[in-house]
XYZ file of C-alpha atoms in Angstrom:
371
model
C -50.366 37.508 12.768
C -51.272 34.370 14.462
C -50.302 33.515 17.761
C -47.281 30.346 18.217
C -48.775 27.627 19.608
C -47.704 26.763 23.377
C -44.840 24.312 23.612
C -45.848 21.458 25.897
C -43.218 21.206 29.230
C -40.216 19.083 28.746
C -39.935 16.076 30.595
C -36.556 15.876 32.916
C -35.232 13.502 30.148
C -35.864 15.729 27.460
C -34.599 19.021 29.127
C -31.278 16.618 29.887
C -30.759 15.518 26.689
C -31.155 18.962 24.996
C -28.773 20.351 27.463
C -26.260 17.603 26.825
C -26.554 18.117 22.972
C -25.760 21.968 23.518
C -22.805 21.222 25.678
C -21.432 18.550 22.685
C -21.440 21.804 20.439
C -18.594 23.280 22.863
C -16.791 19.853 22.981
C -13.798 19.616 20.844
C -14.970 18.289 17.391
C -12.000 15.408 17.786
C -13.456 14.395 21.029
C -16.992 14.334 20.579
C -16.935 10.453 19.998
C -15.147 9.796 23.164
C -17.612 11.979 24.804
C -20.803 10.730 23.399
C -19.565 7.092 24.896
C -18.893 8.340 28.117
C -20.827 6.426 30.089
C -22.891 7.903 33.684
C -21.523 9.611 35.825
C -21.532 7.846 39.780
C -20.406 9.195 42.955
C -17.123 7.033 43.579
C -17.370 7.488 47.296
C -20.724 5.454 47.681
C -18.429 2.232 47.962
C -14.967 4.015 47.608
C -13.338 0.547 48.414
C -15.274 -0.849 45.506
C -14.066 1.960 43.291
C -10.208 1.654 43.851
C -10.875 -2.872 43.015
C -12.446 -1.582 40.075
C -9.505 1.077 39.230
C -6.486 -1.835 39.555
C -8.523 -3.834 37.442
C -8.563 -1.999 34.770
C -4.705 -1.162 35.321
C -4.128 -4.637 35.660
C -6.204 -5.785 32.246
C -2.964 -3.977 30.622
C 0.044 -3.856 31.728
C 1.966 -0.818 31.790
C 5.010 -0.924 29.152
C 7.949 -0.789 31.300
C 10.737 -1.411 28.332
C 13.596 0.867 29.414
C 12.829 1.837 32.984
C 14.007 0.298 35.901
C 11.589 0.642 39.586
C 12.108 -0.329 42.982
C 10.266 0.369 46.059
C 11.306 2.043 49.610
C 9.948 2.524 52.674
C 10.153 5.818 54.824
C 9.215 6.108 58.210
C 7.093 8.443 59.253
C 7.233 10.022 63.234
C 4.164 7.256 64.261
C 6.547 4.335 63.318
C 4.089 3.800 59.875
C 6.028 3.801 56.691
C 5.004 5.780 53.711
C 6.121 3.800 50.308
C 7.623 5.418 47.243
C 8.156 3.886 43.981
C 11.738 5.354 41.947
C 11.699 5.070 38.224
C 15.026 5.154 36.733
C 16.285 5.109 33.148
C 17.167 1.319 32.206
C 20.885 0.641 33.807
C 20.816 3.827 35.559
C 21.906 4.203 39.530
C 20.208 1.748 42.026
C 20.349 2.513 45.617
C 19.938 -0.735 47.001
C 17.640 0.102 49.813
C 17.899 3.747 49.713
C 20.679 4.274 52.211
C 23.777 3.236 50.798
C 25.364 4.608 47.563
C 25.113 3.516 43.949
C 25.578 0.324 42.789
C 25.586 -0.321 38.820
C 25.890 1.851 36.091
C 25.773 5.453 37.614
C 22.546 7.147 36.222
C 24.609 10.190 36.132
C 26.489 8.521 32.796
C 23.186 9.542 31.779
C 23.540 13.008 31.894
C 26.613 13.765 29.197
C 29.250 12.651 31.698
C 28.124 15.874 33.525
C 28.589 13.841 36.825
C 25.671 15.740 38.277
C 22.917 12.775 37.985
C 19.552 13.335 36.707
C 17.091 15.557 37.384
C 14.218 14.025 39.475
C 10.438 14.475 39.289
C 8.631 13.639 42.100
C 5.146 12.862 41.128
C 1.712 12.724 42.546
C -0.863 11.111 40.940
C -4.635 12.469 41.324
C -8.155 10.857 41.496
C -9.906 13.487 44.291
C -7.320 12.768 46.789
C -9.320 9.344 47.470
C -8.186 6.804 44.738
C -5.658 7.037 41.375
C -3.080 4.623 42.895
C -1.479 2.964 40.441
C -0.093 -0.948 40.659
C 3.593 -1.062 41.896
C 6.240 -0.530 38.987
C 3.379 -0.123 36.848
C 2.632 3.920 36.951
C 2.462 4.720 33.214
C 3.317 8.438 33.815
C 6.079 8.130 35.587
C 7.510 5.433 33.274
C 6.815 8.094 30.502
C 8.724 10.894 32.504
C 11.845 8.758 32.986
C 11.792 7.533 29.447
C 11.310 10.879 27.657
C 12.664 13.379 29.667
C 14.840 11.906 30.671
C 14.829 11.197 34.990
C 14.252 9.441 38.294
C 10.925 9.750 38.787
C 9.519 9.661 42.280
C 5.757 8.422 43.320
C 4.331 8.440 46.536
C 1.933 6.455 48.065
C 0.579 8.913 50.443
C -2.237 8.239 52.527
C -5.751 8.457 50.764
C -9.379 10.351 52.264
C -11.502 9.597 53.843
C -9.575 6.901 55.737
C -6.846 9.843 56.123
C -7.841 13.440 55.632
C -5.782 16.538 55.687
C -2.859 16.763 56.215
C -1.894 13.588 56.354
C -1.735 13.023 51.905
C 0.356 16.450 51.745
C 2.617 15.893 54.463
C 3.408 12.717 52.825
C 4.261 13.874 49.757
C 6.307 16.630 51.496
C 8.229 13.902 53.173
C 8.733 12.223 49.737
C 10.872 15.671 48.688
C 12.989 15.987 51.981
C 13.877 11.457 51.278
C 14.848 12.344 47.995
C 16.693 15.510 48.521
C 18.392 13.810 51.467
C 19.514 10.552 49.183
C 20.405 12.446 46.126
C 23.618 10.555 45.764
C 22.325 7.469 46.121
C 19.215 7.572 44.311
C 22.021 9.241 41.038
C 19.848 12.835 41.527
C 21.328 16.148 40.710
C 19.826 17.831 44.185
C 19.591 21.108 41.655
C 16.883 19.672 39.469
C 14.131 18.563 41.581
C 10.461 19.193 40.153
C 7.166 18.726 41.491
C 4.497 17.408 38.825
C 0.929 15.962 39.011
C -2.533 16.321 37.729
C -5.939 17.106 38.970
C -5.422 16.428 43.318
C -2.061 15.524 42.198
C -1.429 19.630 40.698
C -2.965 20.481 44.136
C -0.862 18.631 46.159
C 2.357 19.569 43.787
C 1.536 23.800 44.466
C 0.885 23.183 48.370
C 4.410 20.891 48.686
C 5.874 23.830 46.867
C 4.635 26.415 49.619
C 5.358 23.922 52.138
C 9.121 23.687 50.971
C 9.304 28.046 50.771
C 7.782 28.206 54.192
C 10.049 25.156 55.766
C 13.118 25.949 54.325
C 13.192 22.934 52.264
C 14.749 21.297 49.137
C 15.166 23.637 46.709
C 12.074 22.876 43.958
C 13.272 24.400 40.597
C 9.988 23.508 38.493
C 6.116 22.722 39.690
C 3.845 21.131 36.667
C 0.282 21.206 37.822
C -1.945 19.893 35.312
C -5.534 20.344 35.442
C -5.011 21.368 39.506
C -7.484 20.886 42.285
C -6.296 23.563 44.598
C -9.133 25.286 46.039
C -11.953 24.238 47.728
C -14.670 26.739 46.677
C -14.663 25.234 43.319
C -18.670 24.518 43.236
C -19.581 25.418 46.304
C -22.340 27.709 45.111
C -23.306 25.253 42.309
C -23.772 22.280 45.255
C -25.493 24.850 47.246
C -27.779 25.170 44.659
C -28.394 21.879 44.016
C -28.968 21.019 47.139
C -31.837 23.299 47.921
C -33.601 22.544 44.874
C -33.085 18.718 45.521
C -31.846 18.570 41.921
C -29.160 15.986 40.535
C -29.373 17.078 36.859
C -27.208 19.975 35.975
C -23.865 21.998 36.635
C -24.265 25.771 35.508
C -25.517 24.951 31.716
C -27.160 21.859 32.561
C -25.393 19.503 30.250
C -22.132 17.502 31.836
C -22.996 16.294 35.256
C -24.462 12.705 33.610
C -21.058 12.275 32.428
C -18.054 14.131 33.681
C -17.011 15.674 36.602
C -18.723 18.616 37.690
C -18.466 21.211 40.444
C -20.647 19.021 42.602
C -18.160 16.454 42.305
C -15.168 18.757 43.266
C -17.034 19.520 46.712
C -17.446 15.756 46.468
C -13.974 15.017 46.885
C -13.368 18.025 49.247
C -15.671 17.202 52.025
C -14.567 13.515 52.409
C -10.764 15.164 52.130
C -10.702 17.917 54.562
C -11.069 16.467 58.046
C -14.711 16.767 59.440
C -15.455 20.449 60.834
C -12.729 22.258 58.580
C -14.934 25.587 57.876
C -12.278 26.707 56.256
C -9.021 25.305 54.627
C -5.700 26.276 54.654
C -2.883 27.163 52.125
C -1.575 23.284 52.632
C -4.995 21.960 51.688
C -6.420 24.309 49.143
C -3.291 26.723 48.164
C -5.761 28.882 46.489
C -6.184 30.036 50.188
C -2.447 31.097 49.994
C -1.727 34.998 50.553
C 1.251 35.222 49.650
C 2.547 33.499 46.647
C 5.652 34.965 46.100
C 9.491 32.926 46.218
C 8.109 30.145 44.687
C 9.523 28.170 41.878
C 8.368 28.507 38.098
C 5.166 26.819 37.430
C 3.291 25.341 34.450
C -0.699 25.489 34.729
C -2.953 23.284 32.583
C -6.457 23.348 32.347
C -9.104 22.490 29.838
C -12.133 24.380 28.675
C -14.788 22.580 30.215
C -13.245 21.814 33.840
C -14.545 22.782 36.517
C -11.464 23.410 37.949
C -10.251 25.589 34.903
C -11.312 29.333 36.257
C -9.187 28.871 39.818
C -6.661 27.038 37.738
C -6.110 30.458 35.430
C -6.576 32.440 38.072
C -3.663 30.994 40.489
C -1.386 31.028 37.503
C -1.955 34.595 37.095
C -1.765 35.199 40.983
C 1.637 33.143 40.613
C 2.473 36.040 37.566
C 1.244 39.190 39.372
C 4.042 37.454 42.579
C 6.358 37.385 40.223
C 6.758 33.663 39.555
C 7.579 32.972 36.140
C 4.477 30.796 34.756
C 3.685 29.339 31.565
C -0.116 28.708 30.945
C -2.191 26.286 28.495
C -5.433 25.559 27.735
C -6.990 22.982 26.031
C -9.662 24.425 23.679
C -13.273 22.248 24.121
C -11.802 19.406 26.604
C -13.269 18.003 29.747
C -11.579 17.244 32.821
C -9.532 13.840 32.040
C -10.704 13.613 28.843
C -7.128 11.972 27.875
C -8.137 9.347 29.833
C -11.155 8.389 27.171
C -9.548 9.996 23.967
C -5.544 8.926 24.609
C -4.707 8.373 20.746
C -6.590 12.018 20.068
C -4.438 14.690 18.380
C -5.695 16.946 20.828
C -4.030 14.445 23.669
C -0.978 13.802 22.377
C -0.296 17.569 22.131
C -1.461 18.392 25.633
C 0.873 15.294 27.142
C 3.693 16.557 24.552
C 3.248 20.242 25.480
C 3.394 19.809 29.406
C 6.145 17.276 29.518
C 8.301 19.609 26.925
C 7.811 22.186 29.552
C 8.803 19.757 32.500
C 11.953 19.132 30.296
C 12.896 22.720 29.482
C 12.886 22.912 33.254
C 15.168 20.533 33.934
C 17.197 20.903 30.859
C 17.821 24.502 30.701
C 19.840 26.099 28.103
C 23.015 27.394 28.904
């Protein structure tokens, strides 16, 4: 039998684009398009400045539809004498609170609700983008205008603070702030205090599963439903993989070698971590990372989301079934050959519109229950 002839070496290129091509066999066959025209991968924080411009222009080049929500804007104070600005989405002709202090004026949004005269349920949502950027233009946040169309509600975004200008706590405590104004103006805002949900995705999920530990701890607002959606909520998400690619001084590959050119990877979790927890943190807390959380029990249902080829997806799964083994009822989904924020790249996909469909039908249940 004659010998096989020895394969030259692969080139860095070629070893890159082989791995990419294996990693396109695990991507969802309705998604490959949108994934072959991803374009490279770059570190956002090299010029995060740059990156948010660049974020609210592309927001900007489209306008959100806003046809049959109302917004307005409010200030809260904060103890330093800052302000911390929400945005309230409200079904078209629904409650307005005129400043946020006084009552209704208007058509009650609680008209809305079957003549129930409870008002709406109320979402309070945090958007992601690593806890650094994903800001949306005012009155123009497309999930939130989704939310108060389709499920329907107020829906609540905050502004809170962004890394690395601000790190830890100052983004969660914002957002926990956010709950007690809302809970606090009920009334005026036309929210039924008993129906108040927490939803977000990717640092957005993270931030929705700490406010919820921060409300059990504090004696808070009663939270009956937290959505997090593709969660960042603990920080050893890639630490070994960074490790690793930092002694070999390698920027090509996460663990298979194939999606770090194009979508986030491990790397870029730690990324977003180390310019989020403040400088020194060995270790984060339950209201940074509530992964880190010991005790997870007497908290409210929860939905977890994750997709096949995040990152994020193995602490995802496993906090949901921490959340189950607690006793917190939890309803779990994952989306079968997807990357993290593919939706963003593939929105008219079937596989899309059932994740968005799937998550927000759960949100609804929540607020709507039977009986």
């Amino acid at each position: 039998m004659s010998a096989q002839p020895e394969m030259p070496p692969r080139t860095a290129m070629e070893h890159r684009t082989a791995m990419q091509h294996r990693t396109a066999v695990r991507v969802h066959p309705e998604l490959r398009p949108a994934f072959e025209a991803l374009p490279q991968f770059s570190d956002p924080y090299e010029d995060i400045e740059g990156t948010r411009e660049g974020f609210h222009a592309m927001l900007a080049a489209v306008p959100a539809d806003r046809t049959g929500v109302d917004s307005e804007r409010f200030e809260i104070p904060r103890a330093d004498g800052s302000a911390l600005t929400v945005g309230v989405y409200r079904p078209e002709g629904g409650a307005s609170s005129g400043g946020g202090e006084g009552a209704a004026t208007g058509q009650d949004a609680r008209t809305a609700d079957g003549g129930a005269g409870r008002g709406l349920p109320a979402v309070l949502h945090f958007h992601g983008g690593g806890y650094a950027l994903g800001r949306s233009l005012p009155g123009q946040d497309r999930t939130a205008i989704a939310l108060c169309r389709e499920l329907p509600a107020v829906v609540i975004t905050v502004e809170y603070r962004l890394a690395p200008e601000h790190r830890y706590p100052a983004g969660v405590e914002d957002c926990y702030l956010a709950l007690e104004w809302a809970a606090e103006r009920a009334d005026g805002l036309g929210i039924d205090p008993a129906r108040i949900a927490l939803a977000g995705k990717s640092a957005g999920g993270g931030l929705s599963a700490a406010v919820a530990l921060m409300a059990r701890d504090r004696g808070g607002p009663e939270i009956v439903h937290q959505s997090l959606c593709v969660p960042d909520l603990d920080d050893r998400v890639g630490a070994d993989e960074a490790a690793d690619a930092e002694g070999s001084g390698a920027e090509g590959a996460d663990a298979e070698g194939a999606l770090s050119a194009r979508v986030t990877t491990g790397r870029g979790v730690q990324r977003a971590w180390k310019h989020y927890l403040p400088e020194g943190m060995a270790v984060a807390d339950a209201y940074a990372a509530a992964a880190r959380a010991t005790d997870l029990s007497a908290l409210p249902p929860a939905y977890v989301l994750v997709c096949d080829l995040d990152p994020m997806r193995d602490a995802g799964l496993a906090y949901a079934r921490r959340l189950m083994d607690a006793g917190v009822p939890v309803t779990v989904r994952n989306v079968p050959g997807a990357w993290h924020g593919f939706e963003l790249f593939a929105p008219e996909t079937r596989v899309a519109k059932e994740m968005t469909a799937h998550w927000t039908g759960q949100l609804r249940a929540a607020l709507y229950p039977v009986g």
